[in-house]
Short mmCIF file of C-alpha atoms and ligand atoms in Angstrom, two decimals:
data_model
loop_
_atom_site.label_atom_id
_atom_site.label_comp_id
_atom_site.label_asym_id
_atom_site.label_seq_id
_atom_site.Cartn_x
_atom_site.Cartn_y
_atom_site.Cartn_z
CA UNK A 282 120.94 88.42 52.32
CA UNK A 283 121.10 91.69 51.12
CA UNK A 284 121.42 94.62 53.48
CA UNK A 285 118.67 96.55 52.56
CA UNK A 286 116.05 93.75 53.48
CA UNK A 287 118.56 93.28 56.28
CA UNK A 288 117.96 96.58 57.37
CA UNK A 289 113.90 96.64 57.12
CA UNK A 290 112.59 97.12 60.69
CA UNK A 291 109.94 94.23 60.59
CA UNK A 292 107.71 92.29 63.17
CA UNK A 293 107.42 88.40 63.45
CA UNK A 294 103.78 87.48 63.94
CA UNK A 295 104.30 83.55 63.63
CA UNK A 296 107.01 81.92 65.26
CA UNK A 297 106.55 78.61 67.50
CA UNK A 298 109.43 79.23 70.00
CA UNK A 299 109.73 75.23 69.79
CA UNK A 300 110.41 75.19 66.27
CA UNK A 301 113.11 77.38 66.49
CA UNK A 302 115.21 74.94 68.96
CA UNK A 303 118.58 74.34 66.76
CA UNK A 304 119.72 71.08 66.43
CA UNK A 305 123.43 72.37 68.54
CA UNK A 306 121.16 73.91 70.89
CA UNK A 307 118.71 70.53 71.13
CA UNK A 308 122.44 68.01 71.72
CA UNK A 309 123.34 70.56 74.07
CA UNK A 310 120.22 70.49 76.32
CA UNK A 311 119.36 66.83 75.52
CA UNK A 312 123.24 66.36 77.54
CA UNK A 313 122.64 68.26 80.45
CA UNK A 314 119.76 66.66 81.02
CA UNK A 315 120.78 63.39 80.58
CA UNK A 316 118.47 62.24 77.77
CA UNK A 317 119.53 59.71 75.53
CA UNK A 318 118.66 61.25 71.71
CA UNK A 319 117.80 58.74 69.07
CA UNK A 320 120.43 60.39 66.51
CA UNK A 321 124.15 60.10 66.64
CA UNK A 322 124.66 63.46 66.14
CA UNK A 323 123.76 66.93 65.37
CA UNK A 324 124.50 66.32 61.48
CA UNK A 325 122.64 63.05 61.35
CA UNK A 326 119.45 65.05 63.03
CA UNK A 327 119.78 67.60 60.10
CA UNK A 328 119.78 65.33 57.75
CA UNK A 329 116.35 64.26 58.83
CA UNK A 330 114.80 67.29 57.99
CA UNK A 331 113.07 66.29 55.18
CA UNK A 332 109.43 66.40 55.39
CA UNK A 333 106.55 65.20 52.98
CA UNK A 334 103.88 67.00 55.10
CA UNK A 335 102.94 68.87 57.75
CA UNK A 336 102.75 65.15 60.11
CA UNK A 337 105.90 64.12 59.34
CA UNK A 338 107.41 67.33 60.04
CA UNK A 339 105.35 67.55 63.79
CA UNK A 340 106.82 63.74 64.70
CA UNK A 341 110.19 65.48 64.70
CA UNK A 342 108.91 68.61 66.26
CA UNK A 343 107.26 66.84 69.13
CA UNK A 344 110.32 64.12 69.51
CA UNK A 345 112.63 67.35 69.77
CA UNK A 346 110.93 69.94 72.34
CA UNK A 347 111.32 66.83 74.78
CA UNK A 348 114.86 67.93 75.45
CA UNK A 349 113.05 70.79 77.29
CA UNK A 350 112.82 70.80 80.79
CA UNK A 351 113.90 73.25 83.32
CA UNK A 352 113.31 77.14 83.25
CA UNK A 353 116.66 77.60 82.08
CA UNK A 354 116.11 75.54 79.11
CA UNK A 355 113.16 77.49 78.00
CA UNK A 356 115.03 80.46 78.80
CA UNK A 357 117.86 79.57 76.75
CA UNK A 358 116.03 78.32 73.94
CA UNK A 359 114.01 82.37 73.75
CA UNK A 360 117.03 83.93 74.19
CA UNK A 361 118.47 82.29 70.93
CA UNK A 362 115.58 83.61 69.39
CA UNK A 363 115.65 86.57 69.92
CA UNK A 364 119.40 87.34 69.09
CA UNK A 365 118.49 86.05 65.64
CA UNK A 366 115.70 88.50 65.24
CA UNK A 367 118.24 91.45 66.74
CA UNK A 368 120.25 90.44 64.04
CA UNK A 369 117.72 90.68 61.45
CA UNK A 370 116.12 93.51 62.62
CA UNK A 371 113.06 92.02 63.79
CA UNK A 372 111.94 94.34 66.37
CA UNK A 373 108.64 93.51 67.53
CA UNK A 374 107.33 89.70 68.09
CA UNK A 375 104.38 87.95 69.31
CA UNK A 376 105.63 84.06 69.55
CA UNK A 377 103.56 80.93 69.94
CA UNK A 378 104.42 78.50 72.68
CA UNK A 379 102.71 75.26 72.71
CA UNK A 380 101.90 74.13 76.62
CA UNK A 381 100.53 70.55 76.51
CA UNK A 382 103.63 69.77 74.75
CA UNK A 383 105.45 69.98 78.01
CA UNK A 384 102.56 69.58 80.80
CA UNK A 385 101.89 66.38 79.00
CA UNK A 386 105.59 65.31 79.87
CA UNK A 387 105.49 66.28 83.31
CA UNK A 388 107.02 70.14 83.07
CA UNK A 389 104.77 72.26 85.06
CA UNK A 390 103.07 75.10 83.02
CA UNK A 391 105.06 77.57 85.27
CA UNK A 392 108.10 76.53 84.42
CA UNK A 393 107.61 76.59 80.83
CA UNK A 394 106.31 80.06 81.00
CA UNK A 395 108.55 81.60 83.63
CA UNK A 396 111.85 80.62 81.45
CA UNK A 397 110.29 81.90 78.02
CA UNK A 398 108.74 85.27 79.61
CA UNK A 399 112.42 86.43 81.54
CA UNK A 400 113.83 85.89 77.87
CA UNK A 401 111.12 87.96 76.38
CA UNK A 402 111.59 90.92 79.38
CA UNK A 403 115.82 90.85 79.10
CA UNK A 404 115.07 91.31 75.09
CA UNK A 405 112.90 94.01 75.92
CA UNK A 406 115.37 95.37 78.14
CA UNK A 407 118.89 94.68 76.05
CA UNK A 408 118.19 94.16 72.54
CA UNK A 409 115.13 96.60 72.12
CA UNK A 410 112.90 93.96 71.00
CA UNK A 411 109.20 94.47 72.27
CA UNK A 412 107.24 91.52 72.43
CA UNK A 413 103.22 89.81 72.80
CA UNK A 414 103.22 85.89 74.09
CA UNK A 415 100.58 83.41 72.72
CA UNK A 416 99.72 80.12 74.33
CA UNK A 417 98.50 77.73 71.31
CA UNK A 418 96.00 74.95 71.76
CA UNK A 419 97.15 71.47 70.27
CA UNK A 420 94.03 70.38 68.07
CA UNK A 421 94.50 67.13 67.58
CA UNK A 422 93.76 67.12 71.72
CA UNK A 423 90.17 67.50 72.62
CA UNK A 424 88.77 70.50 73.32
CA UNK A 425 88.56 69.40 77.20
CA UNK A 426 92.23 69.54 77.34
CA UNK A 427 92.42 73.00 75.72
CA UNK A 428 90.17 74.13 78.58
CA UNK A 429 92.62 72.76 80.81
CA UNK A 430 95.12 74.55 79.76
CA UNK A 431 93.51 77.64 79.65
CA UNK A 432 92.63 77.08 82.96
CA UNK A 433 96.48 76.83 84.15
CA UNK A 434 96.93 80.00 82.15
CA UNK A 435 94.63 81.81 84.01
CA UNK A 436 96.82 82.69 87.24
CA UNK A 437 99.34 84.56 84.68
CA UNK A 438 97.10 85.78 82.51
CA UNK A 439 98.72 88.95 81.82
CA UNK A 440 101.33 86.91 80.53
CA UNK A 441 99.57 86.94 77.29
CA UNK A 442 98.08 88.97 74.26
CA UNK A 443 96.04 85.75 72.92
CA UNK A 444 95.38 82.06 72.40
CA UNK A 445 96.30 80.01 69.16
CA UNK A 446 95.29 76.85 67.53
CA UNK A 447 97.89 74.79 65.32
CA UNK A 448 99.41 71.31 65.18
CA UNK A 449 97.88 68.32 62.37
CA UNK A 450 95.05 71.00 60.75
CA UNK A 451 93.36 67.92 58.49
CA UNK A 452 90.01 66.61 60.26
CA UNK A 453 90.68 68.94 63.15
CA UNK A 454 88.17 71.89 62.09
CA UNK A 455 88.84 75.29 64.30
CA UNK A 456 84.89 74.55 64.85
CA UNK A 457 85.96 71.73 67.59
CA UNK A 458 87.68 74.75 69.25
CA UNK A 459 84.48 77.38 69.39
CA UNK A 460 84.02 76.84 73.09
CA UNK A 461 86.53 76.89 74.42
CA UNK A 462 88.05 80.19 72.00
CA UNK A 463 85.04 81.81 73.25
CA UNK A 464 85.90 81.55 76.76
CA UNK A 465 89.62 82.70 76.49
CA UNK A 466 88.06 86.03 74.18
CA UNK A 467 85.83 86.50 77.27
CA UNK A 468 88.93 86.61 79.48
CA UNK A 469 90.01 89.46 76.87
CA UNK A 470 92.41 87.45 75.22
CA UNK A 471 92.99 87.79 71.46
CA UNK A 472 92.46 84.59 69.00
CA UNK A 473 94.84 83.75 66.12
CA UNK A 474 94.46 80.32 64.46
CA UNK A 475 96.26 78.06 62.33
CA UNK A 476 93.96 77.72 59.27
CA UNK A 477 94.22 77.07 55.34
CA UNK A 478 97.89 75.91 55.68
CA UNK A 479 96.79 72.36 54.80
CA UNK A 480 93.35 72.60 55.26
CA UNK A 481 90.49 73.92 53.04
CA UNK A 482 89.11 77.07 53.09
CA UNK A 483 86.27 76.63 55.17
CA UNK A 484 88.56 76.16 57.56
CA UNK A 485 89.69 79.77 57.16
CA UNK A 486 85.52 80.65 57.35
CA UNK A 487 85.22 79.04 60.91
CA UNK A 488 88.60 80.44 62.05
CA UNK A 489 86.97 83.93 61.45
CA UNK A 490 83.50 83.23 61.58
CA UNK A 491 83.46 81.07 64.73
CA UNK A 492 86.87 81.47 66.78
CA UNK A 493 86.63 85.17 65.65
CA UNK A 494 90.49 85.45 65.02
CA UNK A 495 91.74 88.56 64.26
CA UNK A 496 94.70 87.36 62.52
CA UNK A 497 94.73 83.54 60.19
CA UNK A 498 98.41 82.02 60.23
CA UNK A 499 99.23 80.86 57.20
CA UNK A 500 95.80 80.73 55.33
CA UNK A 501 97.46 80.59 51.52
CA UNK A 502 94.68 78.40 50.91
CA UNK A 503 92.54 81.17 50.70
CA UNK A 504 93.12 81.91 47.02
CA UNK A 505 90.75 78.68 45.92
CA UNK A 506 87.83 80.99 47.02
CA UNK A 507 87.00 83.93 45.39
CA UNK A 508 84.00 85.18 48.22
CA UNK A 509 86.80 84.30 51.15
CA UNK A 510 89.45 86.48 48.88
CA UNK A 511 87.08 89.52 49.16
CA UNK A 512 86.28 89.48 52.66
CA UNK A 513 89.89 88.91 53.52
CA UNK A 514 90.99 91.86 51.08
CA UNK A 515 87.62 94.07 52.32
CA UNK A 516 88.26 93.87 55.80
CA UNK A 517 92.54 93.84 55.92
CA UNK A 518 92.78 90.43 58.06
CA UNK A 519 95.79 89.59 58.21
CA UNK A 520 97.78 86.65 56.74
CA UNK A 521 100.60 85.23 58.76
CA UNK A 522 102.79 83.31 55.60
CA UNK A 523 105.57 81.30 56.01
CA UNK A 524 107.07 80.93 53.01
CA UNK A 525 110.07 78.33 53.57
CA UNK A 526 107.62 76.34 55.95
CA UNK A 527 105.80 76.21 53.12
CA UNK A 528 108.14 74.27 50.56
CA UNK A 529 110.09 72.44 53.15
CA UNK A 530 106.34 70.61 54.09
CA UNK A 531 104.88 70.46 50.44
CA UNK A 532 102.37 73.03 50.40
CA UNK A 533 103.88 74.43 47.49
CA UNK A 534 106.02 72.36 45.35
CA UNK A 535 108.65 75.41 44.43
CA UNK A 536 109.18 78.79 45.73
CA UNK A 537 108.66 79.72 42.21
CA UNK A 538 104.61 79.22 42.60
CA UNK A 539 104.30 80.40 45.96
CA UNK A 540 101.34 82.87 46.15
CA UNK A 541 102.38 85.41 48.71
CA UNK A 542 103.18 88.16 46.30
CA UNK A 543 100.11 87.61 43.97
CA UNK A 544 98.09 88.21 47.47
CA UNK A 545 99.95 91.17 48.53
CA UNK A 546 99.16 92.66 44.97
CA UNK A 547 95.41 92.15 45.03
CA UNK A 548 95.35 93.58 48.27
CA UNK A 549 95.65 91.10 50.74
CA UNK A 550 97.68 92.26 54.18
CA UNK A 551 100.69 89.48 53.78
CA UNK A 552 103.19 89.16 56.42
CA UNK A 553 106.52 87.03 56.09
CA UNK A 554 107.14 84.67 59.04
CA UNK A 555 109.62 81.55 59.38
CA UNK A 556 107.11 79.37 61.91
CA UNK A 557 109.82 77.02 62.84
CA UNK A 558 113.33 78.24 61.70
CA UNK A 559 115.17 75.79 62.81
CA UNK A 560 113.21 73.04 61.15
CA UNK A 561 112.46 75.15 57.53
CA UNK A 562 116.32 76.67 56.61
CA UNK A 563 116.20 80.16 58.19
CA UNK A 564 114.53 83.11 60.17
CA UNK A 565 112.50 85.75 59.14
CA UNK A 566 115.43 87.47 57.00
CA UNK A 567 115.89 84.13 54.80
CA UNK A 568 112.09 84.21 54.22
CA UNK A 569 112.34 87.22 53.14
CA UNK A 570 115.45 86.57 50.74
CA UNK A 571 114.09 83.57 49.24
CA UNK A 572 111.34 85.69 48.34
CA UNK A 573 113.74 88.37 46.44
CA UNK A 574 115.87 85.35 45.01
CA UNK A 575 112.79 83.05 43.48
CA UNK A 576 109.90 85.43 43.07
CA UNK A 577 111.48 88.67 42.05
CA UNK A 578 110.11 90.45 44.79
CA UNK A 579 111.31 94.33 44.41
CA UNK A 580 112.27 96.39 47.23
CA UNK A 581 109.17 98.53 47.24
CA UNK A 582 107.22 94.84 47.71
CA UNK A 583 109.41 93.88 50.74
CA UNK A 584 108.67 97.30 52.23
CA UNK A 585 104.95 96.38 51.79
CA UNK A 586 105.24 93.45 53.49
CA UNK A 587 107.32 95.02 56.22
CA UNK A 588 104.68 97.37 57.08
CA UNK A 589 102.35 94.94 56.81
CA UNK A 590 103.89 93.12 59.38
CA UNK A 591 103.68 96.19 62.14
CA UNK A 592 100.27 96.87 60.69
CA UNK A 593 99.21 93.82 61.84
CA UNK A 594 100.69 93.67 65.81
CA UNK A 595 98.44 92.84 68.34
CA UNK A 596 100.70 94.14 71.28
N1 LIG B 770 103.28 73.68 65.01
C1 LIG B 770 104.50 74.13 64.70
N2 LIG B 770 104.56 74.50 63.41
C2 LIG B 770 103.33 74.29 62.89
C3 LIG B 770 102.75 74.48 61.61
N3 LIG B 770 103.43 74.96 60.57
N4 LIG B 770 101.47 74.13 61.44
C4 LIG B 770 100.76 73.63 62.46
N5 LIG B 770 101.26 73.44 63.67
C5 LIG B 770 102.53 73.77 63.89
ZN1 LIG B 771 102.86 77.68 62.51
#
């Protein structure tokens, strides 16, 4: 990478601390506690990372977070993250975590939160890296079990900046969610959602319209309508993109046509994000690279995008 974009101070606004598990990190956790891994080894895991769509990519997603189980393991697994983004000169974050992936194994919500926020106060502390948390909803679980989370939240809710939606986005509308997003803004809470990564653009409507995010992750399938264009560009909402997430689960077929820089140009605040690193080839500094490397994007772009990225904090 080169060291200018190295060098860019930059904030990561979509990052699922799951999805950035390693596969040396996922043998190494799977052996202490004693859980028998259906590959042979870390290469052979690797080479499975090869995804048609966003489904196929969540099987593995979900089959790998269940090495996860004590506080140290969550610990460990935010602490890797977060040397990465020293490294890259990420210096803000606001990460997703996803709850009912571990509550629904048996992990109490406390100790999936306890290990991930001592990570994110020692990288406060030693690397200089400020930080917001958001707890995402799974939505292809009913609403009824996104209260219940919510509801476990509550006791540490100053934990968090705001709730998220993600997981399989086809024929799971964010209107399912309205309720219960509702509640979780009454309890002051931001909203972000997953929205126009796979699904259509009225997806990205209700996301703003009915969830009343303030951010949309992803959302590259804005550009098929013009009205949603405008009142993206009019009022500055922010668009968390994840560029090698992108072509690693077929939303674009090449880097080459990837829309990110045709947005930024007509005025749409674009942010670069990785989503799930470990999963999609590399960390915020990659995403940007790839974007130098296939789309010719200049340095005064990248600095763009940079800003954007602060712009667009919610902590
Ligand atoms: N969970 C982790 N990564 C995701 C993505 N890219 N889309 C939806 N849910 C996710
Ligand atoms: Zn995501």
């Amino acid at each position: 990478m080169p060291e200018w974009l190295n060098a860019l101070p930059k904030a990561e606004l979509h990052l699922h601390l799951e999805g950035s598990l390693e596969p040396e990190l996922l043998f190494a956790l799977a052996e202490r506690n004693q859980i028998a891994l259906p590959w042979s080894d870390v290469e052979t895991l690797r080479a499975a990372y090869a995804f048609n769509n966003l489904q196929e990519f969540l099987d593995l997603y979900y089959a790998g977070a269940s090495v996860l189980h004590t506080e140290q393991d969550f610990y460990d697994l935010t602490w890797a993250y977060l040397q990465r983004c020293k490294a890259q000169n990420v210096i803000h974050v606001e990460p997703f975590f996803d709850p009912q992936t571990h509550t629904d194994r048996g992990v109490p919500f406390e100790v999936v939160l306890r290990g991930i926020q001592q990570a994110l106060r020692d990288g406060e502390q030693q690397l200089g890296i400020s930080h917001g948390l958001i707890l995402s909803f799974l939505r292809h679980l009913p609403e009824e079990e996104a209260f219940k989370t919510l509801e476990q939240a509550m006791p540490f809710r100053d934990a968090f900046i705001g709730v998220g939606l993600d997981s399989s986005e086809k024929g799971f509308p964010p209107r399912l969610f309205e309720r219960v997003f509702a509640k979780a803004r009454s309890e002051g809470l931001h909203a972000v959602a997953h929205a126009g990564e796979e699904g259509p653009p009225e997806y990205i409507w209700e996301a703003l319209d009915l969830l009343k995010v303030k951010r949309i992750d992803h959302g590259v399938r804005a550009i098929e309508d013009e009205r949603l264009m405008q009142r993206i560009i009019d009022e500055q909402i922010p668009l968390t993109v994840c560029p090698l997430s992108n072509i690693k689960l077929c939303v674009f077929e090449h880097m080459g046509q990837h829309n990110i820089l045709d947005m930024l140009e007509r005025g749409v605040k674009v942010t670069v994000n990785s989503d799930d690193p470990a999963y999609f080839g590399g960390y915020v500094g990659e995403n940007f690279a790839a974007l130098h490397e296939h789309l010719g994007m200049t340095e005064a772009q990248a600095r763009r995008l940079a800003q954007n990225s602060l712009d667009a904090r919610l902590a």
